[in-house]
Each structure stands twice: as C-alpha cells, then as structure tokens.
MMTF fields as JSON, N, C-alpha, C and O atoms, coordinates in Angstrom:
{
  "mmtfVersion": "1.0.0",
  "mmtfProducer": "UNKNOWN",
  "numBonds": 635,
  "numAtoms": 636,
  "numGroups": 159,
  "numChains": 1,
  "numModels": 1,
  "chainsPerModel": [1],
  "groupsPerChain": [159],
  "chainIdList": ["A"],
  "bondAtomList": [4, 2, 8, 6, 12, 10, 16, 14, 20, 18, 24, 22, 28, 26, 32, 30, 36, 34, 40, 38, 44, 42, 48, 46, 52, 50, 56, 54, 60, 58, 64, 62, 68, 66, 72, 70, 76, 74, 80, 78, 84, 82, 88, 86, 92, 90, 96, 94, 100, 98, 104, 102, 108, 106, 112, 110, 116, 114, 120, 118, 124, 122, 128, 126, 132, 130, 136, 134, 140, 138, 144, 142, 148, 146, 152, 150, 156, 154, 160, 158, 164, 162, 168, 166, 172, 170, 176, 174, 180, 178, 184, 182, 188, 186, 192, 190, 196, 194, 200, 198, 204, 202, 208, 206, 212, 210, 216, 214, 220, 218, 224, 222, 228, 226, 232, 230, 236, 234, 240, 238, 244, 242, 248, 246, 252, 250, 256, 254, 260, 258, 264, 262, 268, 266, 272, 270, 276, 274, 280, 278, 284, 282, 288, 286, 292, 290, 296, 294, 300, 298, 304, 302, 308, 306, 312, 310, 316, 314, 320, 318, 324, 322, 328, 326, 332, 330, 336, 334, 340, 338, 344, 342, 348, 346, 352, 350, 356, 354, 360, 358, 364, 362, 368, 366, 372, 370, 376, 374, 380, 378, 384, 382, 388, 386, 392, 390, 396, 394, 400, 398, 404, 402, 408, 406, 412, 410, 416, 414, 420, 418, 424, 422, 428, 426, 432, 430, 436, 434, 440, 438, 444, 442, 448, 446, 452, 450, 456, 454, 460, 458, 464, 462, 468, 466, 472, 470, 476, 474, 480, 478, 484, 482, 488, 486, 492, 490, 496, 494, 500, 498, 504, 502, 508, 506, 512, 510, 516, 514, 520, 518, 524, 522, 528, 526, 532, 530, 536, 534, 540, 538, 544, 542, 548, 546, 552, 550, 556, 554, 560, 558, 564, 562, 568, 566, 572, 570, 576, 574, 580, 578, 584, 582, 588, 586, 592, 590, 596, 594, 600, 598, 604, 602, 608, 606, 612, 610, 616, 614, 620, 618, 624, 622, 628, 626, 632, 630],
  "bondOrderList": [1, 1, 1, 1, 1, 1, 1, 1, 1, 1, 1, 1, 1, 1, 1, 1, 1, 1, 1, 1, 1, 1, 1, 1, 1, 1, 1, 1, 1, 1, 1, 1, 1, 1, 1, 1, 1, 1, 1, 1, 1, 1, 1, 1, 1, 1, 1, 1, 1, 1, 1, 1, 1, 1, 1, 1, 1, 1, 1, 1, 1, 1, 1, 1, 1, 1, 1, 1, 1, 1, 1, 1, 1, 1, 1, 1, 1, 1, 1, 1, 1, 1, 1, 1, 1, 1, 1, 1, 1, 1, 1, 1, 1, 1, 1, 1, 1, 1, 1, 1, 1, 1, 1, 1, 1, 1, 1, 1, 1, 1, 1, 1, 1, 1, 1, 1, 1, 1, 1, 1, 1, 1, 1, 1, 1, 1, 1, 1, 1, 1, 1, 1, 1, 1, 1, 1, 1, 1, 1, 1, 1, 1, 1, 1, 1, 1, 1, 1, 1, 1, 1, 1, 1, 1, 1, 1, 1, 1],
  "groupList": [{"groupName": "UNK", "atomNameList": ["N", "CA", "C", "O"], "elementList": ["N", "C", "C", "O"], "formalChargeList": [0, 0, 0, 0], "bondAtomList": [1, 0, 2, 1, 3, 2], "bondOrderList": [1, 1, 2], "singleLetterCode": "X", "chemCompType": "L-PEPTIDE LINKING"}],
  "groupTypeList": [0, 0, 0, 0, 0, 0, 0, 0, 0, 0, 0, 0, 0, 0, 0, 0, 0, 0, 0, 0, 0, 0, 0, 0, 0, 0, 0, 0, 0, 0, 0, 0, 0, 0, 0, 0, 0, 0, 0, 0, 0, 0, 0, 0, 0, 0, 0, 0, 0, 0, 0, 0, 0, 0, 0, 0, 0, 0, 0, 0, 0, 0, 0, 0, 0, 0, 0, 0, 0, 0, 0, 0, 0, 0, 0, 0, 0, 0, 0, 0, 0, 0, 0, 0, 0, 0, 0, 0, 0, 0, 0, 0, 0, 0, 0, 0, 0, 0, 0, 0, 0, 0, 0, 0, 0, 0, 0, 0, 0, 0, 0, 0, 0, 0, 0, 0, 0, 0, 0, 0, 0, 0, 0, 0, 0, 0, 0, 0, 0, 0, 0, 0, 0, 0, 0, 0, 0, 0, 0, 0, 0, 0, 0, 0, 0, 0, 0, 0, 0, 0, 0, 0, 0, 0, 0, 0, 0, 0, 0],
  "groupIdList": [1, 2, 3, 4, 5, 6, 7, 8, 9, 10, 11, 12, 13, 14, 15, 16, 17, 18, 19, 20, 21, 22, 23, 24, 25, 26, 27, 28, 29, 30, 31, 32, 33, 34, 35, 36, 37, 38, 39, 40, 41, 42, 43, 44, 45, 46, 47, 48, 49, 50, 51, 52, 53, 54, 55, 56, 57, 58, 59, 60, 61, 62, 63, 64, 65, 66, 67, 68, 69, 70, 71, 72, 73, 74, 75, 76, 77, 78, 79, 80, 81, 82, 83, 84, 85, 86, 87, 88, 89, 90, 91, 92, 93, 94, 95, 96, 97, 98, 99, 100, 101, 102, 103, 104, 105, 106, 107, 108, 109, 110, 111, 112, 113, 114, 115, 116, 117, 118, 119, 120, 121, 122, 123, 124, 125, 126, 127, 128, 129, 130, 131, 132, 133, 134, 135, 136, 137, 138, 139, 140, 141, 142, 143, 144, 145, 146, 147, 148, 149, 150, 151, 152, 153, 154, 155, 156, 157, 158, 159],
  "secStructList": [7, 7, 7, 1, 7, 7, 2, 2, 2, 2, 2, 2, 2, 2, 2, 2, 2, 2, 2, 2, 2, 2, 2, 2, 2, 2, 2, 2, 2, 2, 6, 6, 1, 7, 7, 7, 7, 6, 6, 7, 1, 1, 7, 6, 6, 2, 2, 2, 2, 2, 2, 2, 2, 2, 2, 2, 2, 2, 2, 2, 2, 2, 2, 2, 2, 2, 2, 2, 1, 7, 7, 7, 7, 4, 4, 4, 1, 7, 7, 7, 7, 2, 2, 2, 2, 2, 2, 2, 2, 2, 2, 2, 2, 2, 2, 2, 2, 2, 2, 2, 2, 2, 7, 2, 2, 2, 2, 2, 2, 2, 2, 2, 2, 2, 2, 2, 2, 2, 6, 6, 7, 7, 7, 2, 2, 2, 2, 2, 2, 2, 2, 2, 2, 2, 2, 2, 2, 2, 2, 2, 0, 0, 0, 0, 0, 1, 7, 7, 7, 7, 7, 7, 7, 6, 6, 4, 4, 4, 7],
  "xCoordList": [0.759, 0.104, 0.864, 1.77, 0.648, 1.434, 0.853, -0.324, 1.724, 1.241, 1.881, 1.94, 2.348, 3.173, 2.165, 1.01, 2.525, 1.568, 1.503, 2.343, 0.593, 0.474, -0.244, -0.651, -0.377, -0.959, -2.583, -3.226, -3.162, -4.529, -4.651, -5.588, -3.727, -3.793, -3.572, -4.198, -2.783, -2.441, -3.766, -4.011, -4.529, -5.644, -6.737, -7.438, -6.868, -7.699, -7.427, -8.321, -6.047, -5.556, -5.946, -6.383, -5.807, -6.298, -7.656, -8.117, -8.495, -9.955, -10.37, -11.272, -9.769, -10.08, -9.51, -10.148, -8.514, -8.007, -9.006, -9.244, -9.495, -10.506, -11.862, -12.42, -12.383, -13.356, -13.254, -14.152, -11.955, -11.629, -11.675, -12.216, -11.146, -11.074, -12.52, -12.823, -13.346, -14.742, -15.402, -16.171, -15.129, -15.618, -15.098, -15.849, -13.93, -13.341, -14.083, -14.34, -14.431, -15.237, -16.669, -17.2, -17.169, -18.558, -18.579, -19.526, -17.485, -17.278, -17.287, -17.984, -16.34, -16.227, -17.616, -17.98, -18.426, -19.619, -20.651, -21.454, -20.697, -21.556, -21.457, -22.391, -20.1, -19.832, -20.264, -20.246, -20.621, -21.117, -22.621, -23.159, -23.36, -24.691, -25.267, -24.913, -25.975, -26.529, -27.292, -28.057, -27.04, -27.665, -28.993, -29.249, -29.881, -31.366, -31.144, -30.027, -32.295, -32.505, -31.679, -31.355, -31.32, -30.581, -31.19, -30.531, -32.447, -33.217, -33.604, -34.377, -33.115, -33.445, -32.539, -31.317, -33.286, -32.771, -31.817, -30.657, -32.498, -31.831, -31.873, -32.918, -30.607, -30.56, -30.372, -30.314, -30.28, -30.23, -28.798, -28.59, -27.934, -26.622, -26.355, -25.299, -27.325, -27.119, -26.761, -25.794, -27.616, -27.483, -26.168, -25.477, -25.839, -24.68, -23.419, -22.434, -23.485, -22.244, -22.23, -21.176, -23.478, -23.315, -22.818, -22.052, -23.24, -22.741, -21.128, -20.342, -20.848, -19.314, -18.601, -17.586, -19.069, -18.212, -18.154, -17.162, -19.319, -19.349, -18.429, -17.691, -18.437, -17.481, -16.122, -15.302, -15.757, -14.387, -13.934, -12.796, -14.881, -14.567, -14.38, -13.413, -15.322, -14.986, -13.839, -13.347, -13.289, -12.169, -11.03, -10.152, -10.855, -9.877, -9.955, -8.899, -11.059, -11.092, -10.489, -9.704, -10.9, -10.541, -9.004, -8.396, -8.371, -6.998, -6.22, -5.185, -6.777, -6.133, -6.25, -5.234, -7.489, -7.702, -6.78, -6.3, -6.503, -5.68, -4.23, -3.534, -3.721, -2.431, -2.108, -1.047, -3.274, -3.074, -3.787, -3.755, -4.382, -4.906, -3.93, -3.002, -4.086, -3.331, -3.538, -4.569, -2.638, -2.716, -3.772, -3.603, -4.811, -5.764, -5.367, -4.559, -5.852, -5.606, -6.692, -7.737, -6.552, -7.57, -8.789, -9.842, -8.753, -9.968, -10.797, -11.901, -10.241, -11.002, -12.043, -12.96, -12.102, -13.037, -14.249, -14.01, -15.427, -16.592, -16.518, -15.707, -17.56, -17.883, -18.76, -19.587, -18.599, -19.544, -20.995, -21.186, -21.902, -23.371, -24.231, -24.824, -24.429, -25.346, -26.654, -27.397, -27.094, -28.478, -28.656, -29.757, -27.809, -27.975, -27.84, -28.615, -26.84, -26.931, -28.154, -28.622, -28.756, -30.017, -31.135, -31.976, -31.19, -32.156, -31.871, -32.803, -30.637, -30.246, -30.67, -31.257, -30.335, -30.669, -32.211, -32.767, -32.865, -34.266, -34.871, -35.696, -34.532, -34.938, -34.688, -35.491, -33.383, -33.19, -34.054, -34.662, -34.137, -35.162, -36.555, -37.203, -37.214, -38.472, -38.577, -39.652, -37.564, -37.587, -37.681, -38.498, -36.784, -36.676, -38.027, -38.419, -38.62, -39.803, -41.156, -42.103, -41.187, -42.314, -42.577, -43.649, -41.438, -41.567, -42.439, -43.069, -42.469, -43.349, -44.699, -45.481, -45.22, -46.617, -47.115, -48.271, -46.265, -46.837, -46.428, -47.089, -45.295, -44.811, -43.516, -43.075, -42.966, -41.818, -41.941, -41.098, -43.069, -43.155, -43.241, -42.557, -43.999, -44.231, -42.919, -42.389, -42.423, -41.217, -39.996, -39.238, -39.85, -38.723, -38.984, -38.037, -40.232, -40.492, -40.067, -39.515, -40.38, -40.104, -38.468, -37.86, -37.837, -36.397, -35.739, -34.691, -36.432, -35.983, -36.091, -35.103, -37.177, -37.485, -36.523, -35.991, -36.319, -35.391, -33.881, -33.022, -33.633, -32.113, -32.087, -31.076, -33.111, -33.018, -32.946, -32.269, -33.651, -33.551, -32.314, -31.848, -31.646, -30.277, -29.264, -28.237, -29.566, -28.626, -29.051, -28.456, -30.089, -30.402, -31.688, -31.968, -32.4, -33.577, -34.768, -34.929, -35.545, -36.62, -37.992, -39.047, -37.964, -39.072, -39.731, -39.6, -40.406, -40.943, -41.899, -41.814, -42.695, -43.761, -42.981, -43.129, -42.137, -41.331, -40.495, -40.432, -39.882, -39.023, -39.981, -39.604, -41.084, -41.928, -42.511, -42.81, -42.713, -43.208, -42.14, -42.382, -40.874, -39.71, -39.397, -39.044, -39.523, -39.284, -40.231, -39.87, -41.525, -42.556, -42.455, -42.53, -42.248, -41.964, -40.761, -40.899, -39.765, -38.65, -38.872, -38.359, -39.631, -39.946, -40.899, -40.783, -41.912, -43.014, -42.314, -42.674, -41.332, -40.665, -39.872, -39.923, -39.102, -38.344, -39.136, -38.827, -40.23, -41.354, -41.68, -41.553, -42.119, -42.79, -41.775, -42.108, -40.47, -39.353, -39.134, -39.054, -39.026, -38.757, -40.131, -40.083, -41.204, -42.482, -42.976, -43.352, -42.93, -43.514, -42.391, -42.627, -41.266, -40.244, -39.534, -39.267, -39.116, -38.294, -38.965, -38.387, -40.403, -41.147, -40.728, -40.94, -40.085, -39.745, -40.371, -40.124, -41.266, -42.313, -41.396, -40.857, -41.266, -40.341, -41.275, -40.917, -42.408, -43.251, -44.591, -44.816, -45.543, -46.786, -46.903, -46.17, -47.799, -48.05, -49.368, -50.139, -49.603, -50.948, -51.095, -52.102, -49.977, -49.946, -49.768, -50.513, -48.644, -48.395, -49.491, -49.531, -50.423, -51.672, -52.783, -53.735, -52.467, -53.546, -53.146, -53.988, -51.87, -51.55, -51.98, -51.698],
  "yCoordList": [-1.251, -0.045, 1.242, 1.38, 2.086, 3.324, 4.465, 4.82, 4.985, 5.945, 7.322, 8.098, 7.582, 8.886, 9.919, 9.622, 11.224, 12.483, 12.818, 13.605, 12.333, 12.663, 14.05, 14.659, 14.503, 15.761, 15.621, 16.606, 14.369, 14.245, 14.281, 14.925, 13.602, 13.71, 15.101, 15.509, 15.916, 17.203, 18.236, 19.176, 17.858, 18.66, 18.363, 19.269, 17.067, 16.652, 17.466, 18.021, 17.488, 18.234, 19.741, 20.322, 20.356, 21.786, 21.964, 22.981, 20.94, 21.034, 20.989, 21.724, 20.203, 20.109, 21.423, 21.92, 21.926, 23.152, 24.424, 25.333, 24.27, 25.262, 25.142, 26.176, 23.941, 23.681, 24.171, 24.722, 23.864, 24.35, 25.89, 26.553, 26.37, 28.017, 28.616, 29.638, 27.912, 28.152, 28.091, 28.987, 27.108, 26.882, 28.083, 28.525, 28.505, 29.598, 30.956, 31.79, 31.118, 32.291, 32.207, 33.131, 31.002, 30.873, 31.099, 31.673, 30.622, 30.769, 32.325, 32.82, 32.994, 34.464, 35.198, 36.065, 34.848, 35.567, 35.149, 35.996, 33.844, 33.418, 34.154, 34.432, 34.403, 35.051, 36.598, 37.245, 37.081, 38.439, 38.425, 39.462, 37.269, 37.384, 37.87, 37.276, 38.743, 39.163, 37.974, 37.252, 37.823, 36.795, 37.378, 38.582, 36.305, 36.66, 36.969, 37.263, 36.925, 37.202, 36.245, 35.159, 36.588, 35.755, 34.356, 33.356, 34.439, 33.148, 32.263, 31.323, 32.508, 31.74, 30.335, 30.326, 29.262, 28.032, 27.76, 27.357, 28.047, 27.792, 29.247, 29.786, 29.778, 31.082, 30.838, 29.717, 32.059, 32.062, 31.571, 31.487, 31.285, 30.81, 29.309, 28.802, 28.624, 27.289, 26.402, 25.649, 26.636, 25.999, 26.388, 25.496, 27.621, 28.041, 27.42, 26.996, 27.39, 26.826, 25.157, 24.521, 24.569, 23.212, 22.911, 21.974, 23.657, 23.717, 23.974, 23.37, 24.933, 25.304, 24.08, 23.694, 23.415, 22.315, 21.121, 20.394, 20.908, 19.908, 20.216, 19.33, 21.403, 21.787, 21.612, 21.089, 21.996, 21.811, 20.325, 19.976, 19.495, 18.116, 17.572, 16.86, 17.914, 17.508, 18.031, 17.296, 19.186, 19.654, 19.079, 18.792, 18.812, 18.104, 16.555, 15.958, 15.974, 14.557, 14.515, 13.628, 15.528, 15.519, 15.589, 14.906, 16.421, 16.663, 15.411, 15.001, 14.876, 13.599, 12.5, 11.871, 12.206, 11.267, 11.464, 10.467, 12.745, 12.937, 12.574, 12.16, 12.685, 12.199, 10.762, 10.286, 10.037, 8.574, 7.643, 6.424, 8.174, 7.481, 7.092, 7.859, 6.004, 5.635, 6.524, 7.193, 6.592, 7.43, 6.716, 5.559, 7.469, 6.826, 6.586, 7.356, 5.564, 5.288, 5.796, 6.119, 5.904, 6.53, 5.659, 6.113, 4.21, 3.539, 3.722, 3.192, 4.488, 4.939, 5.881, 5.936, 6.609, 7.519, 7.13, 6.624, 7.394, 7.072, 7.985, 8.908, 7.645, 8.587, 9.685, 9.602, 10.82, 11.892, 11.417, 10.783, 11.767, 11.374, 12.427, 12.98, 12.853, 13.992, 13.699, 14.652, 12.528, 12.209, 12.347, 12.781, 12.074, 12.553, 13.926, 14.514, 14.522, 16.037, 16.655, 17.548, 16.281, 16.702, 16.672, 17.571, 15.53, 15.344, 16.269, 16.804, 16.495, 17.359, 18.815, 19.529, 19.2, 20.696, 20.793, 21.719, 19.809, 19.811, 19.987, 20.884, 19.25, 19.479, 20.73, 21.201, 21.398, 22.705, 23.638, 24.447, 23.552, 24.512, 24.386, 25.432, 23.189, 22.995, 23.484, 23.958, 23.421, 23.971, 25.517, 26.172, 26.081, 27.508, 28.125, 29.237, 27.485, 28.136, 27.791, 28.577, 26.629, 26.261, 26.5, 26.304, 26.954, 27.217, 28.313, 28.322, 29.209, 30.5, 30.083, 30.221, 29.512, 29.209, 28.085, 28.091, 26.988, 25.742, 25.48, 24.694, 26.104, 25.982, 25.126, 24.432, 25.235, 24.579, 23.068, 22.402, 22.495, 21.03, 20.4, 19.407, 20.911, 20.359, 20.547, 19.6, 21.778, 21.974, 21.113, 20.616, 20.965, 20.11, 18.746, 17.969, 18.329, 16.89, 16.514, 15.452, 17.485, 17.198, 17.236, 16.367, 18.187, 18.237, 16.966, 16.552, 16.322, 15.029, 14.043, 13.358, 13.91, 12.884, 13.055, 12.075, 14.27, 14.344, 14.053, 13.643, 14.287, 14.022, 12.488, 11.874, 11.876, 10.351, 9.71, 8.702, 10.312, 9.668, 9.888, 9.065, 11.003, 11.359, 10.338, 10.106, 9.772, 8.689, 7.39, 6.414, 7.217, 6.116, 5.328, 4.206, 5.941, 5.318, 5.387, 6.371, 4.312, 4.115, 4.06, 3.892, 4.186, 4.065, 5.493, 6.116, 5.908, 7.398, 7.49, 8.477, 6.636, 6.869, 6.76, 7.634, 5.665, 5.689, 7.011, 7.521, 7.576, 8.533, 9.842, 10.726, 9.938, 10.918, 11.032, 12.135, 9.863, 9.759, 10.164, 10.844, 9.664, 10.011, 11.44, 12.051, 12.001, 13.534, 14.22, 15.043, 13.895, 14.486, 14.756, 15.835, 13.431, 13.152, 14.002, 14.503, 14.149, 14.917, 16.557, 17.376, 16.845, 18.248, 18.627, 19.752, 17.832, 17.98, 18.195, 19.122, 17.371, 17.407, 18.693, 19.369, 19.097, 20.294, 21.42, 22.32, 21.389, 22.573, 22.738, 23.855, 21.703, 21.633, 22.133, 22.884, 21.655, 22.096, 23.507, 24.17, 24.039, 25.55, 26.386, 27.393, 25.819, 26.656, 26.627, 27.637, 25.357, 25.147, 25.2, 25.698, 24.682, 24.684, 25.794, 26.262, 26.387, 27.556, 28.886, 29.971, 28.685, 29.951, 30.758, 31.97, 30.061, 30.79, 30.159, 29.013, 31.019, 30.613, 30.713, 31.759, 29.509, 29.36, 29.558, 29.019, 30.277, 30.293, 29.652, 28.762, 30.107, 29.452, 28.819, 29.128, 27.918, 27.064, 26.369, 26.65, 25.365, 24.525, 23.833, 23.893, 23.172, 22.487, 23.248, 23.168, 24.133, 24.93, 25.719, 26.004, 26.136, 27.003, 26.087, 26.552, 24.862, 23.896, 23.896, 23.523, 24.292, 24.323, 25.551, 25.594],
  "zCoordList": [-0.045, -0.036, -0.083, 0.739, -0.829, -0.975, -0.007, -0.08, 0.863, 1.892, 1.78, 2.734, 0.586, 0.425, 0.39, 0.085, 0.702, 0.499, -0.816, -1.253, -1.592, -3.008, -3.159, -2.17, -4.379, -4.632, -4.302, -3.939, -4.453, -4.142, -2.683, -2.211, -1.805, -0.468, -0.104, 0.873, -0.722, -0.297, -0.478, 0.279, -1.611, -1.811, -0.762, -0.313, -0.379, 0.695, 1.987, 2.624, 2.333, 3.486, 3.366, 4.36, 2.234, 2.174, 2.236, 2.754, 1.684, 1.842, 3.343, 3.745, 4.103, 5.496, 6.152, 7.081, 5.783, 6.295, 6.026, 6.822, 4.796, 4.378, 5.195, 5.563, 5.474, 6.259, 7.723, 8.359, 8.163, 9.645, 9.584, 10.468, 8.616, 8.528, 8.51, 9.125, 7.778, 7.618, 9.009, 9.357, 9.761, 11.109, 12.126, 12.996, 11.966, 12.677, 12.336, 13.203, 10.893, 10.657, 11.358, 11.974, 11.163, 11.748, 13.288, 13.826, 13.993, 15.413, 15.841, 16.727, 14.998, 15.269, 15.009, 15.802, 13.865, 13.782, 14.804, 15.195, 15.295, 16.16, 17.562, 18.314, 17.737, 18.933, 18.976, 20.023, 17.843, 17.654, 17.914, 18.302, 17.716, 17.956, 19.441, 20.46, 19.47, 20.87, 21.545, 20.905, 22.84, 23.641, 24.036, 24.065, 24.363, 24.969, 26.232, 26.656, 27.003, 28.381, 29.232, 28.753, 30.471, 31.307, 31.657, 31.943, 31.592, 31.961, 30.735, 30.923, 29.511, 28.448, 28.428, 28.574, 28.239, 28.352, 27.052, 27.138, 25.844, 24.649, 23.911, 23.548, 23.755, 23.09, 21.565, 21.058, 20.87, 19.508, 19.042, 17.831, 19.825, 19.234, 19.407, 19.027, 19.981, 20.265, 18.841, 18.722, 17.971, 16.558, 15.793, 15.3, 15.696, 15.024, 15.883, 15.278, 17.153, 17.777, 17.608, 17.635, 17.44, 17.153, 15.659, 15.432, 14.777, 13.417, 13.347, 12.618, 14.203, 14.177, 14.726, 14.147, 15.838, 16.226, 15.403, 15.357, 14.697, 13.63, 12.47, 12.038, 11.956, 10.805, 11.303, 10.549, 12.528, 13.065, 13.122, 12.807, 13.536, 13.659, 12.235, 11.965, 11.31, 9.937, 9.259, 8.403, 9.467, 9.003, 9.461, 8.647, 10.854, 11.395, 10.935, 10.725, 10.794, 10.228, 8.781, 8.447, 7.93, 6.643, 6.564, 5.74, 7.426, 7.327, 7.87, 7.344, 8.901, 9.343, 8.297, 8.0, 7.681, 6.817, 5.591, 5.052, 5.111, 4.085, 4.407, 3.48, 5.602, 5.999, 5.935, 5.531, 6.435, 6.402, 5.425, 5.592, 4.48, 3.515, 2.35, 2.094, 1.676, 0.568, -0.575, -0.631, -1.501, -2.573, -3.579, -3.965, -3.941, -4.681, -6.015, -6.535, -6.68, -8.083, -8.865, -8.301, -10.14, -11.101, -11.025, -11.473, -10.398, -10.47, -9.247, -9.121, -8.344, -7.1, -7.414, -6.594, -8.386, -8.563, -9.61, -10.706, -9.194, -10.15, -11.226, -11.301, -12.222, -13.287, -12.976, -12.068, -13.768, -13.582, -14.052, -15.089, -13.238, -13.447, -13.772, -12.846, -15.078, -15.33, -14.965, -14.732, -14.866, -14.481, -13.084, -12.745, -12.157, -10.812, -10.562, -9.808, -11.186, -11.086, -11.492, -10.785, -12.581, -12.884, -12.023, -12.02, -11.183, -10.185, -9.079, -8.478, -8.769, -7.645, -7.981, -7.169, -9.223, -9.724, -9.644, -9.053, -10.258, -10.354, -8.862, -8.694, -7.882, -6.522, -5.859, -5.055, -6.229, -5.82, -6.329, -5.628, -7.59, -8.335, -7.957, -7.964, -7.589, -7.183, -5.814, -5.447, -4.999, -3.516, -3.664, -3.017, -4.567, -4.508, -5.196, -4.842, -6.04, -6.721, -5.92, -5.926, -5.265, -4.482, -2.992, -2.418, -2.45, -1.036, -0.655, 0.402, -1.496, -1.034, -1.289, -0.349, -2.56, -2.787, -2.106, -1.683, -1.934, -1.325, -0.004, 0.674, 0.514, 1.848, 1.993, 1.077, 3.186, 3.445, 3.354, 2.753, 3.995, 4.164, 2.691, 2.443, 1.799, 0.503, -0.296, -0.877, -0.304, -1.03, -0.607, -1.44, 0.736, 1.259, 1.031, 0.904, 0.958, 0.644, -0.819, -1.104, -1.699, -3.095, -3.121, -3.745, -2.479, -2.628, -2.159, -2.655, -1.122, -0.467, -1.586, -1.852, -2.252, -3.23, -4.431, -4.951, -4.842, -6.063, -5.554, -6.335, -4.236, -3.882, -3.721, -4.062, -3.239, -3.126, -4.518, -4.719, -5.459, -6.879, -7.432, -8.219, -7.094, -7.458, -6.995, -7.633, -5.935, -5.285, -5.719, -5.263, -6.617, -7.237, -6.675, -7.098, -5.761, -5.128, -6.199, -6.921, -6.234, -7.218, -6.416, -7.028, -5.218, -4.266, -4.027, -2.973, -5.051, -4.881, -3.671, -2.94, -3.446, -2.4, -1.035, -0.181, -0.833, 0.547, 0.672, 1.79, -0.323, -0.202, 0.012, 0.781, -0.603, -0.281, 1.002, 1.461, 1.681, 3.056, 4.072, 5.069, 3.718, 4.569, 4.524, 5.533, 3.341, 3.139, 3.962, 4.803, 3.742, 4.42, 5.858, 6.447, 6.366, 7.845, 8.444, 9.56, 7.836, 8.17, 8.025, 8.788, 7.037, 6.852, 7.803, 8.289, 8.198, 9.213, 10.56, 11.286, 10.909, 12.184, 12.244, 13.272, 11.149, 11.197, 11.414, 12.196, 10.685, 10.756, 12.11, 12.612, 12.835, 14.046, 15.1, 16.017, 14.909, 15.81, 15.764, 16.798, 14.535, 14.37, 14.913, 15.619, 14.483, 14.692, 16.218, 16.813, 16.769, 18.122, 19.302, 20.403, 18.974, 19.993, 20.109, 21.216, 18.896, 18.943, 18.657, 18.734, 18.274, 18.142, 16.942, 16.909, 15.867, 14.683, 13.565, 13.19, 12.997, 11.783, 10.572, 10.211, 9.968, 8.737, 7.451, 6.404, 7.483, 6.444, 6.514, 7.334, 5.621, 5.512, 4.286, 3.346, 4.201, 3.123, 3.32, 4.237, 2.329, 2.376, 3.729, 4.435, 4.002, 5.329, 6.441, 7.417, 6.35, 7.514, 7.957, 9.154, 7.163, 7.53, 8.404, 9.03, 8.302, 9.07, 10.462, 11.279, 10.916, 12.24, 13.1, 14.298]
}
C-alpha cells in the first residue's frame, strides 16, 4: 500500500483546512450574535455553535484522513453522472420556486424525493413519506419549540 503524501492527499488536506477556517469564521460570527435574556434555556446561538463544532470536527477529520490514506488510483473515482446532477438541480429549483406558494413542508419533501432519486432510489412513495415526515418534524421544531415561523403554506396553515 502506497502511503506517500500525493497531490490528491495534499488537496484533501487543504480542503480540510478550508473547512476548519470556515468553522473559525462561523465561530467568530456566532460570538457576535447578541444573547437573549438571562433566563433563556436555549439562546439564538445554540445551533450556530453546534454547526461550528461539527464543521471543526469535519475539517480536522479530513486533514487527518488525508495524511493517513493511501494514494488513490484512477480506479477509485466514479464517473460523472449527469443524470444524478439533473435530479439534484431539479430538486433545488423546485424547492426555490415552490417554497413560497406551497410552503416549507411540501417544497422540502419534493427536494428530498429528488435527492433520493439522484442517489439511485426508485421508491418514490417511500421517499416522499420519509421526506414529508422529516420536513414536518423540522417545521414543528422551528415553529413550536423555537417559536420561529419558517413560512406558511398549504400544510403549515393547518397548524
């Protein structure tokens, strides 16, 4: 097994370094967010700090992996799939244009279905049910638990 620090390993190291730098910028900006009242259990900075921590762990993990992985061969990389990319772009465009008229839950469900299709899933109803459930949970978490309304729509207006 070849364990030298090839140009591919080097680029992985620098990607990890960039992710770590992004985590640093996010930490700096999160520290500037004003805090709520002294009695608030969960403040407005809890999620940004969690994302910052996860990005830092990801960046460090990428850097460590690039140092210890074998030099990849040309056979290690898959082929570019325009079909999968098309499904991803379709999902993002549907989400962009349908989130205002139909709401977060429906738009996010369609995005999930298109993303699952991009990864090769052919079970449309299962993917729609999973996407709907995740979007509904996310909506309820933001709307009911955090008190942050993330838009209205066909389903959201029923609550």
